[in-house]
């Protein structure tokens, strides 16, 4: 796509208004959420949504999440049943995405849903994301603001490393506090965990009173983002559940380990580890190391999301 000058905006009211104007005019604006930076476009503007795919180099079969400012806006896009209402009341705004039946009259561009009859929806909690949504008056399609398959961005600088010259603006709202993408729950039938993320799945199960199914994703027709086998990948190869680094590797530690070039959380805190994950992968990748060895991380709470991202980052690349 043609090169364009990418503005770096602040989170001041005047710059929020400018970001909203760019979005209403069909432009692309990256902005912080509590999870990672998203690349936003008007979800009802086909050309704008296509521009997201072009800027990211994203496969057209991989659907996007629609971000809304409030529950009324969400109900105009999708059909909410009792489970959806319960989860929205409990966890929105926050790092939870719901996959629900799309309202045909909602006017969402077909490219957002990859032509499917369902839509992924979330209401972000970050004040900058909320301010942009309200100032624009739009539902925003917004995947992570990085080249497709690469490490997700948790700062404005990360966004510019990957997309400068390919998008209109990035709004700098500081580092994202959660650091991994939203948890995605499908509610088209029995509740299904489609992607672990920034809201522990145990909290969702406690709210619903039933366990979440965990079926394997169909890579040919993903219902939601983050289901492709290879994703979130640095240039360096990854080796998981490593006790120590081998020759030619650098160690990404978790907990009180020795010899780590970087540590997700020396105290073994999963929330701290999630917040640091993508920044640590980027920093170690920037050293030029051929491979990154990663300490074992528990498969509970936010550890599910961390390990999911690490497994996809370590997967063979197409």
PDB file of N, CA and C in Angstrom, residues 116-215:
ATOM      1  N   UNK A 116     -18.842 -14.378   8.012  1.00  0.00           N
ATOM      2  CA  UNK A 116     -19.601 -15.278   8.868  1.00  0.00           C
ATOM      3  C   UNK A 116     -20.809 -14.573   9.480  1.00  0.00           C
ATOM      4  N   UNK A 117     -21.722 -15.369  10.045  1.00  0.00           N
ATOM      5  CA  UNK A 117     -22.957 -14.830  10.627  1.00  0.00           C
ATOM      6  C   UNK A 117     -22.785 -14.489  12.101  1.00  0.00           C
ATOM      7  N   UNK A 118     -21.559 -14.529  12.584  1.00  0.00           N
ATOM      8  CA  UNK A 118     -21.262 -14.175  13.975  1.00  0.00           C
ATOM      9  C   UNK A 118     -20.306 -12.995  13.991  1.00  0.00           C
ATOM     10  N   UNK A 119     -20.230 -12.338  15.152  1.00  0.00           N
ATOM     11  CA  UNK A 119     -19.337 -11.194  15.301  1.00  0.00           C
ATOM     12  C   UNK A 119     -18.681 -11.245  16.672  1.00  0.00           C
ATOM     13  N   UNK A 120     -17.398 -10.857  16.722  1.00  0.00           N
ATOM     14  CA  UNK A 120     -16.667 -10.750  17.982  1.00  0.00           C
ATOM     15  C   UNK A 120     -16.778  -9.319  18.489  1.00  0.00           C
ATOM     16  N   UNK A 121     -17.215  -9.168  19.742  1.00  0.00           N
ATOM     17  CA  UNK A 121     -17.506  -7.848  20.312  1.00  0.00           C
ATOM     18  C   UNK A 121     -16.805  -7.668  21.639  1.00  0.00           C
ATOM     19  N   UNK A 122     -16.311  -6.450  21.875  1.00  0.00           N
ATOM     20  CA  UNK A 122     -15.835  -6.145  23.220  1.00  0.00           C
ATOM     21  C   UNK A 122     -15.960  -4.662  23.528  1.00  0.00           C
ATOM     22  N   UNK A 123     -16.031  -4.362  24.821  1.00  0.00           N
ATOM     23  CA  UNK A 123     -16.083  -2.989  25.323  1.00  0.00           C
ATOM     24  C   UNK A 123     -14.813  -2.748  26.126  1.00  0.00           C
ATOM     25  N   UNK A 124     -13.844  -2.035  25.557  1.00  0.00           N
ATOM     26  CA  UNK A 124     -12.576  -1.852  26.267  1.00  0.00           C
ATOM     27  C   UNK A 124     -12.723  -0.938  27.476  1.00  0.00           C
ATOM     28  N   UNK A 125     -11.865  -1.156  28.472  1.00  0.00           N
ATOM     29  CA  UNK A 125     -11.903  -0.361  29.697  1.00  0.00           C
ATOM     30  C   UNK A 125     -10.940   0.816  29.667  1.00  0.00           C
ATOM     31  N   UNK A 126      -9.954   0.792  28.767  1.00  0.00           N
ATOM     32  CA  UNK A 126      -8.933   1.848  28.780  1.00  0.00           C
ATOM     33  C   UNK A 126      -9.585   3.203  28.523  1.00  0.00           C
ATOM     34  N   UNK A 127      -9.255   4.225  29.325  1.00  0.00           N
ATOM     35  CA  UNK A 127      -9.913   5.532  29.151  1.00  0.00           C
ATOM     36  C   UNK A 127      -9.662   6.168  27.793  1.00  0.00           C
ATOM     37  N   UNK A 128      -8.501   5.938  27.183  1.00  0.00           N
ATOM     38  CA  UNK A 128      -8.236   6.511  25.864  1.00  0.00           C
ATOM     39  C   UNK A 128      -9.093   5.818  24.802  1.00  0.00           C
ATOM     40  N   UNK A 129      -9.182   4.494  24.879  1.00  0.00           N
ATOM     41  CA  UNK A 129     -10.046   3.777  23.946  1.00  0.00           C
ATOM     42  C   UNK A 129     -11.485   4.235  24.089  1.00  0.00           C
ATOM     43  N   UNK A 130     -11.939   4.370  25.324  1.00  0.00           N
ATOM     44  CA  UNK A 130     -13.311   4.822  25.553  1.00  0.00           C
ATOM     45  C   UNK A 130     -13.526   6.240  25.008  1.00  0.00           C
ATOM     46  N   UNK A 131     -12.545   7.113  25.217  1.00  0.00           N
ATOM     47  CA  UNK A 131     -12.682   8.492  24.738  1.00  0.00           C
ATOM     48  C   UNK A 131     -12.771   8.541  23.216  1.00  0.00           C
ATOM     49  N   UNK A 132     -11.969   7.716  22.528  1.00  0.00           N
ATOM     50  CA  UNK A 132     -11.987   7.694  21.060  1.00  0.00           C
ATOM     51  C   UNK A 132     -13.304   7.129  20.554  1.00  0.00           C
ATOM     52  N   UNK A 133     -13.782   6.057  21.170  1.00  0.00           N
ATOM     53  CA  UNK A 133     -15.063   5.479  20.760  1.00  0.00           C
ATOM     54  C   UNK A 133     -16.190   6.489  20.924  1.00  0.00           C
ATOM     55  N   UNK A 134     -16.216   7.196  22.025  1.00  0.00           N
ATOM     56  CA  UNK A 134     -17.291   8.146  22.273  1.00  0.00           C
ATOM     57  C   UNK A 134     -17.166   9.384  21.382  1.00  0.00           C
ATOM     58  N   UNK A 135     -15.945   9.853  21.180  1.00  0.00           N
ATOM     59  CA  UNK A 135     -15.760  11.037  20.334  1.00  0.00           C
ATOM     60  C   UNK A 135     -16.095  10.750  18.873  1.00  0.00           C
ATOM     61  N   UNK A 136     -15.803   9.542  18.422  1.00  0.00           N
ATOM     62  CA  UNK A 136     -16.063   9.197  17.019  1.00  0.00           C
ATOM     63  C   UNK A 136     -17.513   8.811  16.781  1.00  0.00           C
ATOM     64  N   UNK A 137     -18.167   8.254  17.812  1.00  0.00           N
ATOM     65  CA  UNK A 137     -19.529   7.756  17.652  1.00  0.00           C
ATOM     66  C   UNK A 137     -19.597   6.492  16.809  1.00  0.00           C
ATOM     67  N   UNK A 138     -18.471   5.807  16.654  1.00  0.00           N
ATOM     68  CA  UNK A 138     -18.394   4.647  15.761  1.00  0.00           C
ATOM     69  C   UNK A 138     -18.192   3.357  16.551  1.00  0.00           C
ATOM     70  N   UNK A 139     -18.630   2.256  15.947  1.00  0.00           N
ATOM     71  CA  UNK A 139     -18.131   0.938  16.331  1.00  0.00           C
ATOM     72  C   UNK A 139     -16.848   0.723  15.550  1.00  0.00           C
ATOM     73  N   UNK A 140     -15.773   0.347  16.237  1.00  0.00           N
ATOM     74  CA  UNK A 140     -14.460   0.267  15.607  1.00  0.00           C
ATOM     75  C   UNK A 140     -13.984  -1.176  15.507  1.00  0.00           C
ATOM     76  N   UNK A 141     -13.708  -1.611  14.295  1.00  0.00           N
ATOM     77  CA  UNK A 141     -12.981  -2.864  14.104  1.00  0.00           C
ATOM     78  C   UNK A 141     -11.537  -2.586  14.467  1.00  0.00           C
ATOM     79  N   UNK A 142     -10.957  -3.444  15.328  1.00  0.00           N
ATOM     80  CA  UNK A 142      -9.607  -3.128  15.810  1.00  0.00           C
ATOM     81  C   UNK A 142      -8.857  -4.392  16.215  1.00  0.00           C
ATOM     82  N   UNK A 143      -8.080  -4.968  15.299  1.00  0.00           N
ATOM     83  CA  UNK A 143      -7.129  -6.006  15.674  1.00  0.00           C
ATOM     84  C   UNK A 143      -5.903  -5.368  16.313  1.00  0.00           C
ATOM     85  N   UNK A 144      -4.951  -6.169  16.751  1.00  0.00           N
ATOM     86  CA  UNK A 144      -3.724  -5.615  17.311  1.00  0.00           C
ATOM     87  C   UNK A 144      -2.983  -4.815  16.243  1.00  0.00           C
ATOM     88  N   UNK A 145      -2.339  -3.736  16.677  1.00  0.00           N
ATOM     89  CA  UNK A 145      -1.736  -2.776  15.758  1.00  0.00           C
ATOM     90  C   UNK A 145      -0.294  -3.166  15.438  1.00  0.00           C
ATOM     91  N   UNK A 146      -0.138  -4.272  14.706  1.00  0.00           N
ATOM     92  CA  UNK A 146       1.181  -4.784  14.338  1.00  0.00           C
ATOM     93  C   UNK A 146       1.058  -5.552  13.035  1.00  0.00           C
ATOM     94  N   UNK A 147       2.150  -5.781  12.326  1.00  0.00           N
ATOM     95  CA  UNK A 147       2.084  -6.646  11.154  1.00  0.00           C
ATOM     96  C   UNK A 147       1.567  -8.030  11.544  1.00  0.00           C
ATOM     97  N   UNK A 148       0.746  -8.616  10.700  1.00  0.00           N
ATOM     98  CA  UNK A 148       0.102  -9.887  11.021  1.00  0.00           C
ATOM     99  C   UNK A 148       1.126 -10.959  11.381  1.00  0.00           C
ATOM    100  N   UNK A 149       0.860 -11.658  12.486  1.00  0.00           N
ATOM    101  CA  UNK A 149       1.719 -12.744  12.927  1.00  0.00           C
ATOM    102  C   UNK A 149       2.863 -12.320  13.819  1.00  0.00           C
ATOM    103  N   UNK A 150       3.155 -11.022  13.885  1.00  0.00           N
ATOM    104  CA  UNK A 150       4.287 -10.535  14.674  1.00  0.00           C
ATOM    105  C   UNK A 150       3.881 -10.320  16.129  1.00  0.00           C
ATOM    106  N   UNK A 151       4.862  -9.954  16.953  1.00  0.00           N
ATOM    107  CA  UNK A 151       4.612  -9.727  18.374  1.00  0.00           C
ATOM    108  C   UNK A 151       3.683  -8.535  18.547  1.00  0.00           C
ATOM    109  N   UNK A 152       2.677  -8.679  19.400  1.00  0.00           N
ATOM    110  CA  UNK A 152       1.685  -7.620  19.597  1.00  0.00           C
ATOM    111  C   UNK A 152       2.303  -6.402  20.284  1.00  0.00           C
ATOM    112  N   UNK A 153       1.753  -5.200  20.026  1.00  0.00           N
ATOM    113  CA  UNK A 153       2.313  -3.970  20.576  1.00  0.00           C
ATOM    114  C   UNK A 153       1.658  -3.567  21.891  1.00  0.00           C
ATOM    115  N   UNK A 154       2.467  -3.196  22.859  1.00  0.00           N
ATOM    116  CA  UNK A 154       1.929  -2.706  24.122  1.00  0.00           C
ATOM    117  C   UNK A 154       2.341  -1.261  24.415  1.00  0.00           C
ATOM    118  N   UNK A 155       3.029  -0.621  23.463  1.00  0.00           N
ATOM    119  CA  UNK A 155       3.334   0.811  23.544  1.00  0.00           C
ATOM    120  C   UNK A 155       3.164   1.421  22.154  1.00  0.00           C
ATOM    121  N   UNK A 156       3.064   2.743  22.111  1.00  0.00           N
ATOM    122  CA  UNK A 156       2.970   3.430  20.821  1.00  0.00           C
ATOM    123  C   UNK A 156       4.239   3.223  19.999  1.00  0.00           C
ATOM    124  N   UNK A 157       5.388   3.142  20.676  1.00  0.00           N
ATOM    125  CA  UNK A 157       6.644   2.910  19.951  1.00  0.00           C
ATOM    126  C   UNK A 157       6.617   1.563  19.245  1.00  0.00           C
ATOM    127  N   UNK A 158       6.052   0.541  19.895  1.00  0.00           N
ATOM    128  CA  UNK A 158       5.913  -0.763  19.240  1.00  0.00           C
ATOM    129  C   UNK A 158       5.068  -0.655  17.973  1.00  0.00           C
ATOM    130  N   UNK A 159       3.986   0.110  18.043  1.00  0.00           N
ATOM    131  CA  UNK A 159       3.122   0.295  16.869  1.00  0.00           C
ATOM    132  C   UNK A 159       3.917   0.898  15.717  1.00  0.00           C
ATOM    133  N   UNK A 160       4.665   1.940  16.024  1.00  0.00           N
ATOM    134  CA  UNK A 160       5.415   2.637  14.977  1.00  0.00           C
ATOM    135  C   UNK A 160       6.527   1.764  14.400  1.00  0.00           C
ATOM    136  N   UNK A 161       7.104   0.880  15.196  1.00  0.00           N
ATOM    137  CA  UNK A 161       8.134  -0.030  14.681  1.00  0.00           C
ATOM    138  C   UNK A 161       7.591  -0.874  13.531  1.00  0.00           C
ATOM    139  N   UNK A 162       6.330  -1.269  13.637  1.00  0.00           N
ATOM    140  CA  UNK A 162       5.781  -2.168  12.639  1.00  0.00           C
ATOM    141  C   UNK A 162       4.925  -1.515  11.575  1.00  0.00           C
ATOM    142  N   UNK A 163       4.262  -0.394  11.903  1.00  0.00           N
ATOM    143  CA  UNK A 163       3.244   0.148  10.996  1.00  0.00           C
ATOM    144  C   UNK A 163       3.461   1.602  10.603  1.00  0.00           C
ATOM    145  N   UNK A 164       4.569   2.213  11.009  1.00  0.00           N
ATOM    146  CA  UNK A 164       4.818   3.601  10.604  1.00  0.00           C
ATOM    147  C   UNK A 164       4.818   3.697   9.081  1.00  0.00           C
ATOM    148  N   UNK A 165       4.094   4.680   8.556  1.00  0.00           N
ATOM    149  CA  UNK A 165       3.985   4.846   7.117  1.00  0.00           C
ATOM    150  C   UNK A 165       2.859   4.053   6.487  1.00  0.00           C
ATOM    151  N   UNK A 166       2.171   3.223   7.286  1.00  0.00           N
ATOM    152  CA  UNK A 166       1.093   2.386   6.767  1.00  0.00           C
ATOM    153  C   UNK A 166      -0.259   2.727   7.381  1.00  0.00           C
ATOM    154  N   UNK A 167      -0.259   3.570   8.423  1.00  0.00           N
ATOM    155  CA  UNK A 167      -1.500   3.977   9.071  1.00  0.00           C
ATOM    156  C   UNK A 167      -1.483   5.489   9.245  1.00  0.00           C
ATOM    157  N   UNK A 168      -2.637   6.061   9.552  1.00  0.00           N
ATOM    158  CA  UNK A 168      -2.726   7.516   9.628  1.00  0.00           C
ATOM    159  C   UNK A 168      -2.193   8.093  10.931  1.00  0.00           C
ATOM    160  N   UNK A 169      -2.454   7.395  12.053  1.00  0.00           N
ATOM    161  CA  UNK A 169      -2.048   7.958  13.342  1.00  0.00           C
ATOM    162  C   UNK A 169      -1.993   6.867  14.399  1.00  0.00           C
ATOM    163  N   UNK A 170      -1.224   7.155  15.456  1.00  0.00           N
ATOM    164  CA  UNK A 170      -1.259   6.356  16.673  1.00  0.00           C
ATOM    165  C   UNK A 170      -1.441   7.328  17.830  1.00  0.00           C
ATOM    166  N   UNK A 171      -2.336   6.982  18.732  1.00  0.00           N
ATOM    167  CA  UNK A 171      -2.559   7.788  19.931  1.00  0.00           C
ATOM    168  C   UNK A 171      -1.752   7.169  21.061  1.00  0.00           C
ATOM    169  N   UNK A 172      -0.802   7.928  21.599  1.00  0.00           N
ATOM    170  CA  UNK A 172       0.090   7.420  22.640  1.00  0.00           C
ATOM    171  C   UNK A 172      -0.583   7.578  23.998  1.00  0.00           C
ATOM    172  N   UNK A 173      -1.006   6.451  24.556  1.00  0.00           N
ATOM    173  CA  UNK A 173      -1.610   6.465  25.879  1.00  0.00           C
ATOM    174  C   UNK A 173      -0.803   5.695  26.896  1.00  0.00           C
ATOM    175  N   UNK A 174       0.504   5.531  26.623  1.00  0.00           N
ATOM    176  CA  UNK A 174       1.365   4.807  27.543  1.00  0.00           C
ATOM    177  C   UNK A 174       1.306   3.304  27.338  1.00  0.00           C
ATOM    178  N   UNK A 175       1.928   2.577  28.246  1.00  0.00           N
ATOM    179  CA  UNK A 175       1.984   1.111  28.152  1.00  0.00           C
ATOM    180  C   UNK A 175       0.646   0.506  28.559  1.00  0.00           C
ATOM    181  N   UNK A 176       0.277  -0.577  27.896  1.00  0.00           N
ATOM    182  CA  UNK A 176      -0.982  -1.273  28.194  1.00  0.00           C
ATOM    183  C   UNK A 176      -0.828  -2.074  29.478  1.00  0.00           C
ATOM    184  N   UNK A 177      -1.751  -1.928  30.432  1.00  0.00           N
ATOM    185  CA  UNK A 177      -1.540  -2.552  31.747  1.00  0.00           C
ATOM    186  C   UNK A 177      -1.726  -4.067  31.786  1.00  0.00           C
ATOM    187  N   UNK A 178      -2.593  -4.635  30.942  1.00  0.00           N
ATOM    188  CA  UNK A 178      -2.814  -6.087  30.984  1.00  0.00           C
ATOM    189  C   UNK A 178      -1.754  -6.808  30.170  1.00  0.00           C
ATOM    190  N   UNK A 179      -1.523  -6.363  28.923  1.00  0.00           N
ATOM    191  CA  UNK A 179      -0.381  -6.836  28.157  1.00  0.00           C
ATOM    192  C   UNK A 179      -0.600  -8.035  27.267  1.00  0.00           C
ATOM    193  N   UNK A 180      -1.702  -8.764  27.409  1.00  0.00           N
ATOM    194  CA  UNK A 180      -2.070  -9.812  26.457  1.00  0.00           C
ATOM    195  C   UNK A 180      -3.498  -9.545  25.996  1.00  0.00           C
ATOM    196  N   UNK A 181      -3.828 -10.052  24.817  1.00  0.00           N
ATOM    197  CA  UNK A 181      -5.120  -9.758  24.212  1.00  0.00           C
ATOM    198  C   UNK A 181      -6.278 -10.285  25.060  1.00  0.00           C
ATOM    199  N   UNK A 182      -7.473  -9.878  24.692  1.00  0.00           N
ATOM    200  CA  UNK A 182      -8.657 -10.234  25.453  1.00  0.00           C
ATOM    201  C   UNK A 182      -8.944 -11.731  25.394  1.00  0.00           C
ATOM    202  N   UNK A 183      -9.596 -12.216  26.430  1.00  0.00           N
ATOM    203  CA  UNK A 183     -10.168 -13.562  26.433  1.00  0.00           C
ATOM    204  C   UNK A 183     -11.355 -13.565  25.485  1.00  0.00           C
ATOM    205  N   UNK A 184     -11.457 -14.592  24.631  1.00  0.00           N
ATOM    206  CA  UNK A 184     -12.582 -14.676  23.697  1.00  0.00           C
ATOM    207  C   UNK A 184     -13.439 -15.885  24.041  1.00  0.00           C
ATOM    208  N   UNK A 185     -14.727 -15.635  24.257  1.00  0.00           N
ATOM    209  CA  UNK A 185     -15.687 -16.682  24.585  1.00  0.00           C
ATOM    210  C   UNK A 185     -16.759 -16.714  23.506  1.00  0.00           C
ATOM    211  N   UNK A 186     -16.961 -17.873  22.908  1.00  0.00           N
ATOM    212  CA  UNK A 186     -18.008 -18.053  21.918  1.00  0.00           C
ATOM    213  C   UNK A 186     -19.310 -18.460  22.589  1.00  0.00           C
ATOM    214  N   UNK A 187     -20.401 -17.791  22.198  1.00  0.00           N
ATOM    215  CA  UNK A 187     -21.714 -18.076  22.766  1.00  0.00           C
ATOM    216  C   UNK A 187     -22.727 -18.379  21.666  1.00  0.00           C
ATOM    217  N   UNK A 188     -22.267 -19.036  20.609  1.00  0.00           N
ATOM    218  CA  UNK A 188     -23.167 -19.401  19.519  1.00  0.00           C
ATOM    219  C   UNK A 188     -23.921 -20.682  19.841  1.00  0.00           C
ATOM    220  N   UNK A 189     -23.378 -21.457  20.765  1.00  0.00           N
ATOM    221  CA  UNK A 189     -24.004 -22.684  21.245  1.00  0.00           C
ATOM    222  C   UNK A 189     -23.631 -22.772  22.722  1.00  0.00           C
ATOM    223  N   UNK A 190     -23.119 -23.898  23.183  1.00  0.00           N
ATOM    224  CA  UNK A 190     -22.603 -23.961  24.550  1.00  0.00           C
ATOM    225  C   UNK A 190     -21.389 -23.039  24.665  1.00  0.00           C
ATOM    226  N   UNK A 191     -21.174 -22.410  25.824  1.00  0.00           N
ATOM    227  CA  UNK A 191     -20.041 -21.487  25.970  1.00  0.00           C
ATOM    228  C   UNK A 191     -18.703 -22.174  25.688  1.00  0.00           C
ATOM    229  N   UNK A 192     -17.886 -21.517  24.868  1.00  0.00           N
ATOM    230  CA  UNK A 192     -16.630 -22.080  24.395  1.00  0.00           C
ATOM    231  C   UNK A 192     -15.508 -21.060  24.611  1.00  0.00           C
ATOM    232  N   UNK A 193     -14.380 -21.514  25.136  1.00  0.00           N
ATOM    233  CA  UNK A 193     -13.195 -20.659  25.222  1.00  0.00           C
ATOM    234  C   UNK A 193     -12.466 -20.722  23.890  1.00  0.00           C
ATOM    235  N   UNK A 194     -12.554 -19.635  23.125  1.00  0.00           N
ATOM    236  CA  UNK A 194     -11.913 -19.582  21.810  1.00  0.00           C
ATOM    237  C   UNK A 194     -10.475 -19.076  21.898  1.00  0.00           C
ATOM    238  N   UNK A 195     -10.185 -18.251  22.902  1.00  0.00           N
ATOM    239  CA  UNK A 195      -8.816 -17.775  23.108  1.00  0.00           C
ATOM    240  C   UNK A 195      -8.657 -17.374  24.563  1.00  0.00           C
ATOM    241  N   UNK A 196      -7.717 -17.967  25.300  1.00  0.00           N
ATOM    242  CA  UNK A 196      -7.435 -17.443  26.640  1.00  0.00           C
ATOM    243  C   UNK A 196      -6.797 -16.062  26.533  1.00  0.00           C
ATOM    244  N   UNK A 197      -7.049 -15.231  27.521  1.00  0.00           N
ATOM    245  CA  UNK A 197      -6.521 -13.866  27.437  1.00  0.00           C
ATOM    246  C   UNK A 197      -6.487 -13.178  28.775  1.00  0.00           C
ATOM    247  N   UNK A 198      -6.713 -11.868  28.748  1.00  0.00           N
ATOM    248  CA  UNK A 198      -6.500 -11.022  29.911  1.00  0.00           C
ATOM    249  C   UNK A 198      -7.495 -11.196  31.031  1.00  0.00           C
ATOM    250  N   UNK A 199      -8.597 -11.899  30.806  1.00  0.00           N
ATOM    251  CA  UNK A 199      -9.530 -12.256  31.868  1.00  0.00           C
ATOM    252  C   UNK A 199      -9.410 -13.758  32.106  1.00  0.00           C
ATOM    253  N   UNK A 200      -9.006 -14.193  33.302  1.00  0.00           N
ATOM    254  CA  UNK A 200      -8.852 -15.635  33.531  1.00  0.00           C
ATOM    255  C   UNK A 200     -10.139 -16.398  33.221  1.00  0.00           C
ATOM    256  N   UNK A 201     -10.005 -17.520  32.529  1.00  0.00           N
ATOM    257  CA  UNK A 201     -11.191 -18.293  32.148  1.00  0.00           C
ATOM    258  C   UNK A 201     -11.935 -18.799  33.370  1.00  0.00           C
ATOM    259  N   UNK A 202     -11.220 -18.980  34.493  1.00  0.00           N
ATOM    260  CA  UNK A 202     -11.886 -19.417  35.711  1.00  0.00           C
ATOM    261  C   UNK A 202     -12.942 -18.409  36.162  1.00  0.00           C
ATOM    262  N   UNK A 203     -12.692 -17.114  35.936  1.00  0.00           N
ATOM    263  CA  UNK A 203     -13.668 -16.093  36.315  1.00  0.00           C
ATOM    264  C   UNK A 203     -14.920 -16.181  35.443  1.00  0.00           C
ATOM    265  N   UNK A 204     -14.725 -16.463  34.163  1.00  0.00           N
ATOM    266  CA  UNK A 204     -15.864 -16.620  33.256  1.00  0.00           C
ATOM    267  C   UNK A 204     -16.699 -17.827  33.674  1.00  0.00           C
ATOM    268  N   UNK A 205     -16.021 -18.930  33.974  1.00  0.00           N
ATOM    269  CA  UNK A 205     -16.733 -20.147  34.377  1.00  0.00           C
ATOM    270  C   UNK A 205     -17.493 -19.938  35.687  1.00  0.00           C
ATOM    271  N   UNK A 206     -16.907 -19.197  36.606  1.00  0.00           N
ATOM    272  CA  UNK A 206     -17.588 -18.925  37.870  1.00  0.00           C
ATOM    273  C   UNK A 206     -18.845 -18.095  37.651  1.00  0.00           C
ATOM    274  N   UNK A 207     -18.778 -17.146  36.724  1.00  0.00           N
ATOM    275  CA  UNK A 207     -19.938 -16.307  36.423  1.00  0.00           C
ATOM    276  C   UNK A 207     -21.057 -17.116  35.785  1.00  0.00           C
ATOM    277  N   UNK A 208     -20.701 -17.985  34.841  1.00  0.00           N
ATOM    278  CA  UNK A 208     -21.712 -18.756  34.116  1.00  0.00           C
ATOM    279  C   UNK A 208     -22.202 -19.969  34.911  1.00  0.00           C
ATOM    280  N   UNK A 209     -21.369 -20.461  35.823  1.00  0.00           N
ATOM    281  CA  UNK A 209     -21.728 -21.648  36.570  1.00  0.00           C
ATOM    282  C   UNK A 209     -21.565 -22.936  35.794  1.00  0.00           C
ATOM    283  N   UNK A 210     -20.874 -22.870  34.660  1.00  0.00           N
ATOM    284  CA  UNK A 210     -20.602 -24.062  33.844  1.00  0.00           C
ATOM    285  C   UNK A 210     -19.176 -23.975  33.319  1.00  0.00           C
ATOM    286  N   UNK A 211     -18.537 -25.118  33.038  1.00  0.00           N
ATOM    287  CA  UNK A 211     -17.194 -25.076  32.451  1.00  0.00           C
ATOM    288  C   UNK A 211     -17.263 -24.640  30.991  1.00  0.00           C
ATOM    289  N   UNK A 212     -16.212 -23.997  30.545  1.00  0.00           N
ATOM    290  CA  UNK A 212     -16.101 -23.610  29.142  1.00  0.00           C
ATOM    291  C   UNK A 212     -15.563 -24.776  28.329  1.00  0.00           C
ATOM    292  N   UNK A 213     -16.215 -25.087  27.222  1.00  0.00           N
ATOM    293  CA  UNK A 213     -15.664 -26.079  26.304  1.00  0.00           C
ATOM    294  C   UNK A 213     -14.389 -25.533  25.691  1.00  0.00           C
ATOM    295  N   UNK A 214     -13.490 -26.420  25.284  1.00  0.00           N
ATOM    296  CA  UNK A 214     -12.209 -26.013  24.697  1.00  0.00           C
ATOM    297  C   UNK A 214     -11.936 -26.821  23.438  1.00  0.00           C
ATOM    298  N   UNK A 215     -12.755 -26.629  22.405  1.00  0.00           N
ATOM    299  CA  UNK A 215     -12.531 -27.384  21.165  1.00  0.00           C
ATOM    300  C   UNK A 215     -11.344 -26.832  20.407  1.00  0.00           C
TER     301      UNK A 215
END
